[in-house]
Structures are given as C-alpha cells and as structure tokens.
Short mmCIF file of C-alpha atoms and ligand atoms in Angstrom, two decimals:
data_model
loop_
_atom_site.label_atom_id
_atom_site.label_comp_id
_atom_site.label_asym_id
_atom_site.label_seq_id
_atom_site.Cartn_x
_atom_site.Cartn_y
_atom_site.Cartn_z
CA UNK A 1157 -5.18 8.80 -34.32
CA UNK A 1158 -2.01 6.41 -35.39
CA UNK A 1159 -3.01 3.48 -33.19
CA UNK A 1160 -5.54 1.16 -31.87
CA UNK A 1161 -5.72 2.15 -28.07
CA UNK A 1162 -6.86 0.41 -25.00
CA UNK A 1163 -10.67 0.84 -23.47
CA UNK A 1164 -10.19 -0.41 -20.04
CA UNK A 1165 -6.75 0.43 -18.04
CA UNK A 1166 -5.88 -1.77 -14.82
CA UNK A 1167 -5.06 0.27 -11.49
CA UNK A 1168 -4.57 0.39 -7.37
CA UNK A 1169 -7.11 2.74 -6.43
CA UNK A 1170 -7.74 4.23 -2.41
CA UNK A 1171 -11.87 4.72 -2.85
CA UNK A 1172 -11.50 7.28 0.35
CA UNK A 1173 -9.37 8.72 2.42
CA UNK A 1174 -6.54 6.53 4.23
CA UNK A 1175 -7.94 3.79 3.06
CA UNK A 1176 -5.96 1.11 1.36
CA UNK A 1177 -5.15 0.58 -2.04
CA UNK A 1178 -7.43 -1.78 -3.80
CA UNK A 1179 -7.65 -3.40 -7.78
CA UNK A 1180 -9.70 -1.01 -9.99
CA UNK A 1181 -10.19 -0.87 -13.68
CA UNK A 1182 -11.07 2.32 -15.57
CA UNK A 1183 -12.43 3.77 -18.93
CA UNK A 1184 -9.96 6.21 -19.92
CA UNK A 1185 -11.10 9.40 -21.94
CA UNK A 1186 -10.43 9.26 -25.15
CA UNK A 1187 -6.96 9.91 -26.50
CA UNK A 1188 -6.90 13.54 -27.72
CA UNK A 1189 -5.10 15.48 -30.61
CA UNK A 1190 -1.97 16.05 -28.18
CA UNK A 1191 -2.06 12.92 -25.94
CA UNK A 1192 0.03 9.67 -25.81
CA UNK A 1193 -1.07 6.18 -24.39
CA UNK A 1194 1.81 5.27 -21.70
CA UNK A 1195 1.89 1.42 -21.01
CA UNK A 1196 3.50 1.33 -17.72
CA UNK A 1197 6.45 -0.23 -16.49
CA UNK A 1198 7.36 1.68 -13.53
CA UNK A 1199 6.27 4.29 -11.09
CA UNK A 1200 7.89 5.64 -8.11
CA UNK A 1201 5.99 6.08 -5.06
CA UNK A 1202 6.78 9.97 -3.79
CA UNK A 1203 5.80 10.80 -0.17
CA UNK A 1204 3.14 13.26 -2.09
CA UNK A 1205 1.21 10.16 -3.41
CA UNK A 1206 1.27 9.26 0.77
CA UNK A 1207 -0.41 12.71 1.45
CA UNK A 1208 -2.76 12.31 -0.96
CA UNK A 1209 -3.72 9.16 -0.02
CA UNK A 1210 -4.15 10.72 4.08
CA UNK A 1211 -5.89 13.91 2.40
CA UNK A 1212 -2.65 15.82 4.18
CA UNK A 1213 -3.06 18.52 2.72
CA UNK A 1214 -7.47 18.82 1.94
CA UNK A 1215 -7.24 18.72 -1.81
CA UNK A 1216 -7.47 15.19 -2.82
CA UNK A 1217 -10.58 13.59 -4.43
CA UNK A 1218 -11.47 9.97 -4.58
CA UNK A 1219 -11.78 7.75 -6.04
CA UNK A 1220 -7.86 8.26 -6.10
CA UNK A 1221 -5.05 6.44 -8.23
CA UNK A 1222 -1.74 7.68 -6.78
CA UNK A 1223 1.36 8.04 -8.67
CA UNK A 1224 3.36 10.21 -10.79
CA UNK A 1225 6.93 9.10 -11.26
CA UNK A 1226 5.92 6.81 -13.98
CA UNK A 1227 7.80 5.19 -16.83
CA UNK A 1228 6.87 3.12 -19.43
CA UNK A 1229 6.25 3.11 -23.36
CA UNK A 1230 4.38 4.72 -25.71
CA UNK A 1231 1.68 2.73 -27.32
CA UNK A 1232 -0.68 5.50 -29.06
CA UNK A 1233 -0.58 8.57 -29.62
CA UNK A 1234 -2.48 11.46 -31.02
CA UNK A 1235 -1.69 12.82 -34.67
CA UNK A 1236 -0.46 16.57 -33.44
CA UNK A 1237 2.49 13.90 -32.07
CA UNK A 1238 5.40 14.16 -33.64
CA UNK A 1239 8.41 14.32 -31.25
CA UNK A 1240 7.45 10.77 -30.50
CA UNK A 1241 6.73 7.51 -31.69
CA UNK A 1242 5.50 4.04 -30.92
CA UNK A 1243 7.88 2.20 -28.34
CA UNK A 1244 9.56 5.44 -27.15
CA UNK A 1245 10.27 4.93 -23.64
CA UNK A 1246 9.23 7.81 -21.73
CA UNK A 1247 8.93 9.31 -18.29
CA UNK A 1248 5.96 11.37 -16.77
CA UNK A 1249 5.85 13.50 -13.54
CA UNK A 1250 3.72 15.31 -11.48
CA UNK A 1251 2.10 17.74 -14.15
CA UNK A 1252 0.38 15.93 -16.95
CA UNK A 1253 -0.63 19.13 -18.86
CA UNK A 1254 -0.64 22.79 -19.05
CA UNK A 1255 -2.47 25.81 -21.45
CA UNK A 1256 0.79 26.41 -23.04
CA UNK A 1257 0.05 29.53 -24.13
CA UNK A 1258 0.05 32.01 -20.71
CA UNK A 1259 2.75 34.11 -20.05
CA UNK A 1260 4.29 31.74 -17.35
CA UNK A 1261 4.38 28.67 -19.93
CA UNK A 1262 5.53 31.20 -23.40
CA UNK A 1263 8.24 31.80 -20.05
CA UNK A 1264 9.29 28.56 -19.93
CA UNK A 1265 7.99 27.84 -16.71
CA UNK A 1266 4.53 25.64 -17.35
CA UNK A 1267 4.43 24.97 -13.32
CA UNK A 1268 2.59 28.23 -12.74
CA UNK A 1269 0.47 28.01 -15.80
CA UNK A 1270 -3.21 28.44 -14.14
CA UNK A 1271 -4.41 25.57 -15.91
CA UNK A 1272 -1.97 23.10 -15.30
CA UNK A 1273 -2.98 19.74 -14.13
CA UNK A 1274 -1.50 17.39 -11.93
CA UNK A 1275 -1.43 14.02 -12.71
CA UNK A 1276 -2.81 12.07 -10.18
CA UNK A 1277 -4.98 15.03 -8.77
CA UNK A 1278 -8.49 14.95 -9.83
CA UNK A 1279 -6.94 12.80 -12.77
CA UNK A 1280 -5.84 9.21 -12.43
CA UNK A 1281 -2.19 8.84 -11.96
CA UNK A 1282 0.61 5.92 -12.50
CA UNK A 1283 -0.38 3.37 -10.44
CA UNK A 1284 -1.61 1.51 -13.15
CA UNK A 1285 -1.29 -0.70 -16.07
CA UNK A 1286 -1.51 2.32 -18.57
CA UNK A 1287 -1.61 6.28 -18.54
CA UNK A 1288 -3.20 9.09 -21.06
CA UNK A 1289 -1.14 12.51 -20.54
CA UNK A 1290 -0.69 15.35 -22.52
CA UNK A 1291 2.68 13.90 -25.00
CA UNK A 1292 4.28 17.41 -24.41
CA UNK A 1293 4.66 16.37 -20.57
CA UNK A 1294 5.95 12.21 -21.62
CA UNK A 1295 10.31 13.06 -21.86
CA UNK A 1296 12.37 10.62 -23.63
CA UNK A 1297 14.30 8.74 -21.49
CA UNK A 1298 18.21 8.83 -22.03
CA UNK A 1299 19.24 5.52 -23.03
CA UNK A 1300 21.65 4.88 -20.07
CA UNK A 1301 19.19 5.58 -17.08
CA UNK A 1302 17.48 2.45 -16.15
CA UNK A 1303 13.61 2.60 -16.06
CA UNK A 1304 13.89 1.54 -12.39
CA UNK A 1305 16.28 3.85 -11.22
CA UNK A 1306 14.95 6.50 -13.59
CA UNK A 1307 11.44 6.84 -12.44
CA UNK A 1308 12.13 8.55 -9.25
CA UNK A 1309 13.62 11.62 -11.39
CA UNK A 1310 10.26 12.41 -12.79
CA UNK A 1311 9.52 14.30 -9.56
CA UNK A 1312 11.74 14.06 -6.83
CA UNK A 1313 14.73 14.66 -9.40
CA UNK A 1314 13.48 17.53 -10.92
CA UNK A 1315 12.12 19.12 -7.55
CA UNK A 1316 15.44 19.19 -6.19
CA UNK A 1317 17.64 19.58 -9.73
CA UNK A 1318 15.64 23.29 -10.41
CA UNK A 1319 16.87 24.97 -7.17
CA UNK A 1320 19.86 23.06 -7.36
CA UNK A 1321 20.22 24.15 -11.08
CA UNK A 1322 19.20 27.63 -10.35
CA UNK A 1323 20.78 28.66 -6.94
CA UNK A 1324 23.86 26.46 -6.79
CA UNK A 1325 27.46 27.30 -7.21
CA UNK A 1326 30.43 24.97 -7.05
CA UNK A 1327 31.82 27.54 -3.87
CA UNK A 1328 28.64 27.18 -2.02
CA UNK A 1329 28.11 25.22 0.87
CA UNK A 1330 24.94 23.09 0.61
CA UNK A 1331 22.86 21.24 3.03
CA UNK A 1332 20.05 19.11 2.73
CA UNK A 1333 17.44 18.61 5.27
CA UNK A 1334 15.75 15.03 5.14
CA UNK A 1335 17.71 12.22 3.34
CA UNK A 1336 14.70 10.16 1.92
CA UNK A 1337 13.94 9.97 -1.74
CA UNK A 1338 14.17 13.65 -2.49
CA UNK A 1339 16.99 14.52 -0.02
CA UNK A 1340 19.31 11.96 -1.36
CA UNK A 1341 19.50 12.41 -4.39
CA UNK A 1342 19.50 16.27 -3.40
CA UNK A 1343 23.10 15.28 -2.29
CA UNK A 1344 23.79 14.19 -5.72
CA UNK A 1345 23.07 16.38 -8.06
CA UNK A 1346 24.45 19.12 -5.53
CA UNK A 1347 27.72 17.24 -5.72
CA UNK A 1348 28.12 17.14 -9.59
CA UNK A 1349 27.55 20.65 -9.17
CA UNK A 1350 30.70 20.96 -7.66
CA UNK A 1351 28.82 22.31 -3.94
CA UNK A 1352 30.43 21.08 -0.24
CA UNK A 1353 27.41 18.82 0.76
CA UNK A 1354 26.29 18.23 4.07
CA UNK A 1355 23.32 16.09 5.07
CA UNK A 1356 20.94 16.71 7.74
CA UNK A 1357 18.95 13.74 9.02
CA UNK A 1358 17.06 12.27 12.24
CA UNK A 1359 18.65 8.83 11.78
CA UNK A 1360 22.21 8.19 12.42
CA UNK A 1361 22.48 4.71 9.96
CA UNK A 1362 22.24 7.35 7.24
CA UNK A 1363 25.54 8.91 7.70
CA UNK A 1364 27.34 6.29 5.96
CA UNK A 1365 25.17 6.03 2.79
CA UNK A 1366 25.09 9.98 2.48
CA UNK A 1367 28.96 10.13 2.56
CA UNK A 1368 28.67 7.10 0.07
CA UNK A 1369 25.93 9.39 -2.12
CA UNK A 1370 28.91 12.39 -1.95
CA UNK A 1371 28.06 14.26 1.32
CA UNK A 1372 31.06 15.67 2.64
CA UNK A 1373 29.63 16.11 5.96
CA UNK A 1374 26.59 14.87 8.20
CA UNK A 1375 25.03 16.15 11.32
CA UNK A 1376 21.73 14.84 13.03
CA UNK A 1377 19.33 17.26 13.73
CA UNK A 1378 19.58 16.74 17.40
CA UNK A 1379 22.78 18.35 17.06
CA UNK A 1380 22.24 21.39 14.71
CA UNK A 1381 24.41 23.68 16.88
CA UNK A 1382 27.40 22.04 15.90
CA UNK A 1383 26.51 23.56 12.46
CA UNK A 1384 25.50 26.51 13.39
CA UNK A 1385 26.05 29.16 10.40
CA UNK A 1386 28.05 26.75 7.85
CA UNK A 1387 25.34 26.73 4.83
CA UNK A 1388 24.68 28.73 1.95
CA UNK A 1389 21.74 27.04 0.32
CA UNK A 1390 19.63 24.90 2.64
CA UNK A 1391 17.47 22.49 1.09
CA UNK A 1392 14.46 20.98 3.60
CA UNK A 1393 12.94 18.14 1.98
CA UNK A 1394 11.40 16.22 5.59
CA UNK A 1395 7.87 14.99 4.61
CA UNK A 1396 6.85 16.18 8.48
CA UNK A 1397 6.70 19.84 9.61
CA UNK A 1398 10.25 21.37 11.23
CA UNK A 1399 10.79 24.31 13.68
CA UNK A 1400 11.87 26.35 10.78
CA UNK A 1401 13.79 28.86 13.46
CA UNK A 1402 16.39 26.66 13.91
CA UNK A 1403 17.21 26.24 10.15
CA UNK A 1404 17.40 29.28 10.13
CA UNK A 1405 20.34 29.48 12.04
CA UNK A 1406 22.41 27.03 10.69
CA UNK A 1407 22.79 30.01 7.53
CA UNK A 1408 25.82 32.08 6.58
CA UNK A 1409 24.81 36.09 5.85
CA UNK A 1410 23.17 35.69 2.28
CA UNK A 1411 22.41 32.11 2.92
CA UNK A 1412 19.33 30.99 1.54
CA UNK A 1413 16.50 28.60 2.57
CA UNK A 1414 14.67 26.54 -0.12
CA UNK A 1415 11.76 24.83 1.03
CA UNK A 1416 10.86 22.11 -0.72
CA UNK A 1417 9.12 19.26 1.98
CA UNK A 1418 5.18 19.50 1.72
CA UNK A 1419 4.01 18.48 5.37
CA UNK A 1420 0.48 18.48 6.27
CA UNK A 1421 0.44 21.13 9.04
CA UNK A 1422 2.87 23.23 6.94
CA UNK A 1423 3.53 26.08 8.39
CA UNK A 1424 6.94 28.24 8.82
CA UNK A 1425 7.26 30.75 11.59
CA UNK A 1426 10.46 32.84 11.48
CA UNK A 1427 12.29 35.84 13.60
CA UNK A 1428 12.77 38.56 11.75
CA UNK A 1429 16.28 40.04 13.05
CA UNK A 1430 17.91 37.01 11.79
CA UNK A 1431 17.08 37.52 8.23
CA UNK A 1432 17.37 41.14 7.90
CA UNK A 1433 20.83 41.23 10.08
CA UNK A 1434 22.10 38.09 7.77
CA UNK A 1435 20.30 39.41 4.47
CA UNK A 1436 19.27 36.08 4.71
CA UNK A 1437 16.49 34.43 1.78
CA UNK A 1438 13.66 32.18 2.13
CA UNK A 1439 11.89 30.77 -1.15
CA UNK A 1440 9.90 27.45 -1.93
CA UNK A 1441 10.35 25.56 -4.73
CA UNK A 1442 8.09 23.26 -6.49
CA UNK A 1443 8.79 20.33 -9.19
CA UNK A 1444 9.96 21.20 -12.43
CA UNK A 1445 9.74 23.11 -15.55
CA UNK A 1446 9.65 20.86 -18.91
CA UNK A 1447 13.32 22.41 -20.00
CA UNK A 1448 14.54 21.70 -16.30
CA UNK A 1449 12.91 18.21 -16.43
CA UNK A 1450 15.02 17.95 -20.05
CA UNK A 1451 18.19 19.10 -18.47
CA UNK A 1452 18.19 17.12 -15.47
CA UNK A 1453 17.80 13.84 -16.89
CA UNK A 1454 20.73 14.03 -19.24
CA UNK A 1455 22.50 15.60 -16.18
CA UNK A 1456 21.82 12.63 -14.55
CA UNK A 1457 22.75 10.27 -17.23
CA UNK A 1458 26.05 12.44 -17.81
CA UNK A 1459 26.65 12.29 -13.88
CA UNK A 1460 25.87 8.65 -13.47
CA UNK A 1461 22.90 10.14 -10.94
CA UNK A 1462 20.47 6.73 -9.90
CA UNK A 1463 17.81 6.74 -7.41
CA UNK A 1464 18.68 3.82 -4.60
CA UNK A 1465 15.56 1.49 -5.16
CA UNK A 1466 13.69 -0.95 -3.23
CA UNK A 1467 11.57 -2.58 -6.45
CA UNK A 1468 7.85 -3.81 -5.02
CA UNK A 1469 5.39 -5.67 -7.91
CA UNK A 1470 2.65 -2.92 -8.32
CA UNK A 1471 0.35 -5.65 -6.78
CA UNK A 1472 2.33 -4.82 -3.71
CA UNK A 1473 1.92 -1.15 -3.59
CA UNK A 1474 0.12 -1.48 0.18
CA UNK A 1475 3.52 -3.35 1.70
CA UNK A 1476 5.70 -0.02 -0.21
CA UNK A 1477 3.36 2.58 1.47
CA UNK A 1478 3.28 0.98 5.01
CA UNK A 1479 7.22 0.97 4.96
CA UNK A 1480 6.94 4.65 3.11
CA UNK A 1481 5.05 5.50 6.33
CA UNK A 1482 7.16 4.02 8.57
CA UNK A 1483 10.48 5.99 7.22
CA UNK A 1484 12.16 2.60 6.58
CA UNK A 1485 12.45 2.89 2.55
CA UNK A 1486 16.35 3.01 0.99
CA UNK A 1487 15.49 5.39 -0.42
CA UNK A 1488 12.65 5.22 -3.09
CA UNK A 1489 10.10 2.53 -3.43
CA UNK A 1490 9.27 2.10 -6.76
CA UNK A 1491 6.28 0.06 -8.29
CA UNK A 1492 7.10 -2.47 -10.91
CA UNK A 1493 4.44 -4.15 -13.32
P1 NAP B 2604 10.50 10.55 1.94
O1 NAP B 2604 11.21 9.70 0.97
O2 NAP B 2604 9.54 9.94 2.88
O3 NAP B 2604 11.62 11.36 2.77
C1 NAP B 2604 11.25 12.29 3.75
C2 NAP B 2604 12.35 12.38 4.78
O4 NAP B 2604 11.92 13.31 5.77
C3 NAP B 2604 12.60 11.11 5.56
O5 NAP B 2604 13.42 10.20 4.90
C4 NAP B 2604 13.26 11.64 6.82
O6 NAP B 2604 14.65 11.84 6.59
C5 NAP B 2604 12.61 13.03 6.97
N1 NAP B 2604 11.66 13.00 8.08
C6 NAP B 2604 10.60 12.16 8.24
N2 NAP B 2604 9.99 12.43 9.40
C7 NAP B 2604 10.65 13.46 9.98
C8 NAP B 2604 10.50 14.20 11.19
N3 NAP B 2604 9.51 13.92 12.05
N4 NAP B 2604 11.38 15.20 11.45
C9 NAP B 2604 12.37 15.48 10.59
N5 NAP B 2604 12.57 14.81 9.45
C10 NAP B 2604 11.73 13.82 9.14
O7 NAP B 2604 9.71 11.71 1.19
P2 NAP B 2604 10.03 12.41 -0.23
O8 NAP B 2604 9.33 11.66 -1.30
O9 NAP B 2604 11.47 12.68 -0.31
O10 NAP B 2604 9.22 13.77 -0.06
C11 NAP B 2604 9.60 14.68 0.96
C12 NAP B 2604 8.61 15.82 1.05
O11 NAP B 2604 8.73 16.61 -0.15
C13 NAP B 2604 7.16 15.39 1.13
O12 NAP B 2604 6.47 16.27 1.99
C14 NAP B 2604 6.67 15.57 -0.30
O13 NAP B 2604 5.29 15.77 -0.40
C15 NAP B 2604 7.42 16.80 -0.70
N6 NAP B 2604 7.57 17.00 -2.14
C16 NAP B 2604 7.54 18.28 -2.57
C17 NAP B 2604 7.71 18.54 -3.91
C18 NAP B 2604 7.71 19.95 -4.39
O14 NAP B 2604 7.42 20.16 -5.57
N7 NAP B 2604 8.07 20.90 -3.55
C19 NAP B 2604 7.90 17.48 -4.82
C20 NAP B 2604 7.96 16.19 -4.33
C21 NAP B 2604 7.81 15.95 -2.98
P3 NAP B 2604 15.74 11.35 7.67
O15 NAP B 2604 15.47 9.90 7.92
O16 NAP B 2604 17.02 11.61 6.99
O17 NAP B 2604 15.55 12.20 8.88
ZN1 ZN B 2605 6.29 13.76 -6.11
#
C-alpha cells in the first residue's frame, strides 16, 4: 500500500426502499492489491440510481448508496497500481470490477464477465465523500472535459457511445427515443458520427435544444406516423415502458432497434411479419466495455461532447431526485461535493 487511506467515508444513503436519502458514514473494506481510493468530486445522478432507489426492477439491497457516474481523485491506491498515481483525476461507472480472466473479459468485453460487479449494487456507490473500486475500472480523465460535465459519460456516455460506436454509419439515419440524460447526448455522439439525427420525445420545449444538441429533425411521439419508416438505427432510451409495436414501425427494411431504457415493467411485445418482411433487428445494449469507455471519452473531448448540467451540492441529492422524478432535469443532475 503507497498511502495512508481513510477509515470512515461520508455518504447519502436510502435505508429501504423509496425512502429518502439520508447522511450515513461507512467503514470501507480495506483497500486491496488492485484498488484505488477515489475522493469524490462529482457524481451524476442516472435514472438507474432512481430505480434502485424504487426497487424498479427487484434487485436492490439496502442499506443503498446510489451513484455511479462519479469523478474525483485518486488518493490511495494499491501497489499492483501502476497506470495511476496520486492526484490522477479519474472517472468511474457503473461496473466497479470484473474476473478479468473469462473469455468475455480476455474478449474485451468485461460487461458480461459473470463476476462483474456493479458499483452501487450490493456495493456502495458515488454518492459519497470517497469510493474504493477496482483501479482497472477508475479512467483518466482527458484534460479538456470538465469534471462536471464529464461525469455523466461514465454511464450514460458510454451506454449510448457502444451502439453508437458499433452500429452507426455516417449514411444512416438515426433516431433517438427519450431526450433525457442518455438520449441527448445520444444525439451527440450520433452527430460526430456523421448520422442524420432525429429526436423522439413526449415534450415539445425539447425540440429546440435537440436541434441545438445537432438533431436534424424532431417528432413527438404523439405523432410517430409522420415518421413512419425513416430510421435505420433506433435508439429507445425512455426510463418508462413504450408500446414497442409502434417503434417498430417507424424502421426502414434492415433497420435496427437498440434498446437501451431500463423501465420497471420492461417488457417488449412485437409482431412478427414486420420484422421478417423488413429483415428488421432488435438488440439491447448495456453500458460499456473498458476500451469503449477509453474511446468515448477522448471522442468526446475530440468532439467537444458535454453533458447539459444542472449542478446540486451532494447535500441536496433529495431536491435532484424529486425533479429526476418529475422529468424536469436539463438534462443531467449531477451531485457536487
Ligand atoms: P432520464 O434522464 O430520466 O431520461 C429519460 C427520458 O425518458 C425522459 O427525459 C423522457 O424523455 C423519457 N420519458 C419519461 N417518461 C416517459 C414516458 N412515460 N413515455 C415516454 N418517454 C418517457 O433517464 P436516463 O438517465 O437517460 O435513463 C434512461 C433509461 O435508461 C433508464 O431506464 C435507465 O435505467 C436506463 N439506462 C440503461 C443503461 C443500459 O446500460 N442499458 C444505462 C444507463 C441507463 P422526453 O422528455 O424527451 O420524452
Ligand atoms: Zn447509469
């Protein structure tokens, strides 16, 4: 061990289920081989840490400390450490370790490692003064993202960069479904691919600041039929469940549907002529591997890519989640100690 390291860390805690977030202190374990000590300066607050704290979707355990779109700065770290040091200023998402071994993470893909761990699930996440994480999930923050505007990328970014990264062509046609934290910046990163954007939302004061963002188009969803059959790659990032059908038809033949929204009754139901007629694809998606999590943050410091930020003191985190809940945040809270 290099450094002296804290014994108590400072967090907002929700003790059970929907309840609100409250002051709680903690003995973290102690700092492993591989792990770095994180003194936090920001974390983003994803719509996830909002269905964990309503148990949306039955896995979460309490006592639970939300967040994991956290930046900060290294202040210990283990001596197997080397690709960082003391004062780095790092960024940690939603998986805080992994067996690094299995064929999935030798693959490059440590999300569907069987051991990974989340980092606010069954672990205690970002909303707090300090964090303990496996160093080989803590990335290096490009010098020209700011920590504010940089915290959201940790899992929103990278949830929408991969499929963005992976399925996304400069002649496609790309919508996005939901324009809250993931959705806009969905717009983008889809844009500095070179893709004809168009965003999909409920509220009509968001066509102006997706066209500002680089969408080339809007529609409400009220009015989907105008668009029927005009996207290639359709991203649906709404935090609430969607009649999926409809989507659907707003494809091209060989147009693809990328779920990516979590809801807590999720649950697609599909025809089937429409998909084999169209050769038409449906996949999910789900944060981001460590190399895609590398990419996308110099991609967005190359692209000038910022999360829009409303900044709350972390002693505020209760005010950020009510107006989370409320669909009223432009378009990330983030949690500022
Ligand atoms: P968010 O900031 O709250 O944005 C969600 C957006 O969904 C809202 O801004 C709204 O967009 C839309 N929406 C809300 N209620 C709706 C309704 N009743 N019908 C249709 N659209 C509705 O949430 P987020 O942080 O971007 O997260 C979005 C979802 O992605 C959550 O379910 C989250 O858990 C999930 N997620 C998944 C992954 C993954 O790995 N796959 C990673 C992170 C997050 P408009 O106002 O434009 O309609
Ligand atoms: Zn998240």
């Amino acid at each position: 061990m290099q450094t002296k390291t804290l014994t108590t860390y400072q967090a907002y805690v929700a003790k059970t289920e929907n309840a609100k977030l409250e002051p709680f202190s903690y003995e973290p374990k102690p700092l492993s081989l591989w792990d770095v000590e994180v003194e936090i300066t920001h974390c983003g607050i994803c719509h996830s840490d909002l269905h964990l704290i309503q148990n949306d979707w039955k896995n979460a355990s309490y006592p639970l400390v939300p967040g994991h779109e956290i930046v900060g700065n290294v202040v210990a770290k283990g001596d197997a450490i080397s690709h960082l040091k003391i004062g780095d200023r790092v960024g940690i998402g939603w998986q805080r370790s992994a067996c690094l071994q299995c064929e999935w993470c030798l693959g490059g893909d440590e999300t569907q490692c069987k051991q990974n761990r989340a980092t606010c699930v069954g672990d205690f996440g970002g909303f707090a003064s300090h964090i303990r994480v496996d160093g080989r999930f803590a990335f290096k923050l490009p010098k020209n993202l700011a920590s504010e505007n940089a915290a959201p990328l940790l899992c929103g970014g990278a949830t929408v960069f991969s499929p963005i990264f992976h399925h996304v062509k400069a002649t496609k046609r790309v919508g996005v479904v939901g324009i809250g934290g993931l959705g806009h910046l969905a717009i983008q990163f889809a844009k500095a691919f070179g893709a004809h954007v168009t965003a999909f939302s409920t509220s009509i004061n968001k066509e102006k600041e997706s066209k500002d963002l680089g969408a080339d188009d809007f529609c409400l969803l009220k009015d989907l039929k105008s668009h029927e059959a005009s996207i290639d790659f359709l991203m649906t990032t709404a935090s609430e469940n969607l009649d999926f059908a409809l989507f659907l038809n707003l494809l091209r033949p060989y147009g693809e549907l990328c779920l990516l929204g979590a809801p807590a009754a999720g649950e697609i139901k599909l025809p089937i002529f429409p998909l084999l007629i169209g050769k038409k694809v449906v996949r999910g998606s789900c944060i981001g591997s460590r190399g895609e999590i590398e990419k996308m943050l110099s991609f967005a410091a190359e692209h000038n890519i910022k999360a829009k930020i409303e900044i709350f003191p972390m002693s505020d985190v209760n005010s950020a989640l009510d107006k989370l809940k409320k669909n009223q945040i432009h378009y990330r809270a983030v949690l500022k100690n």
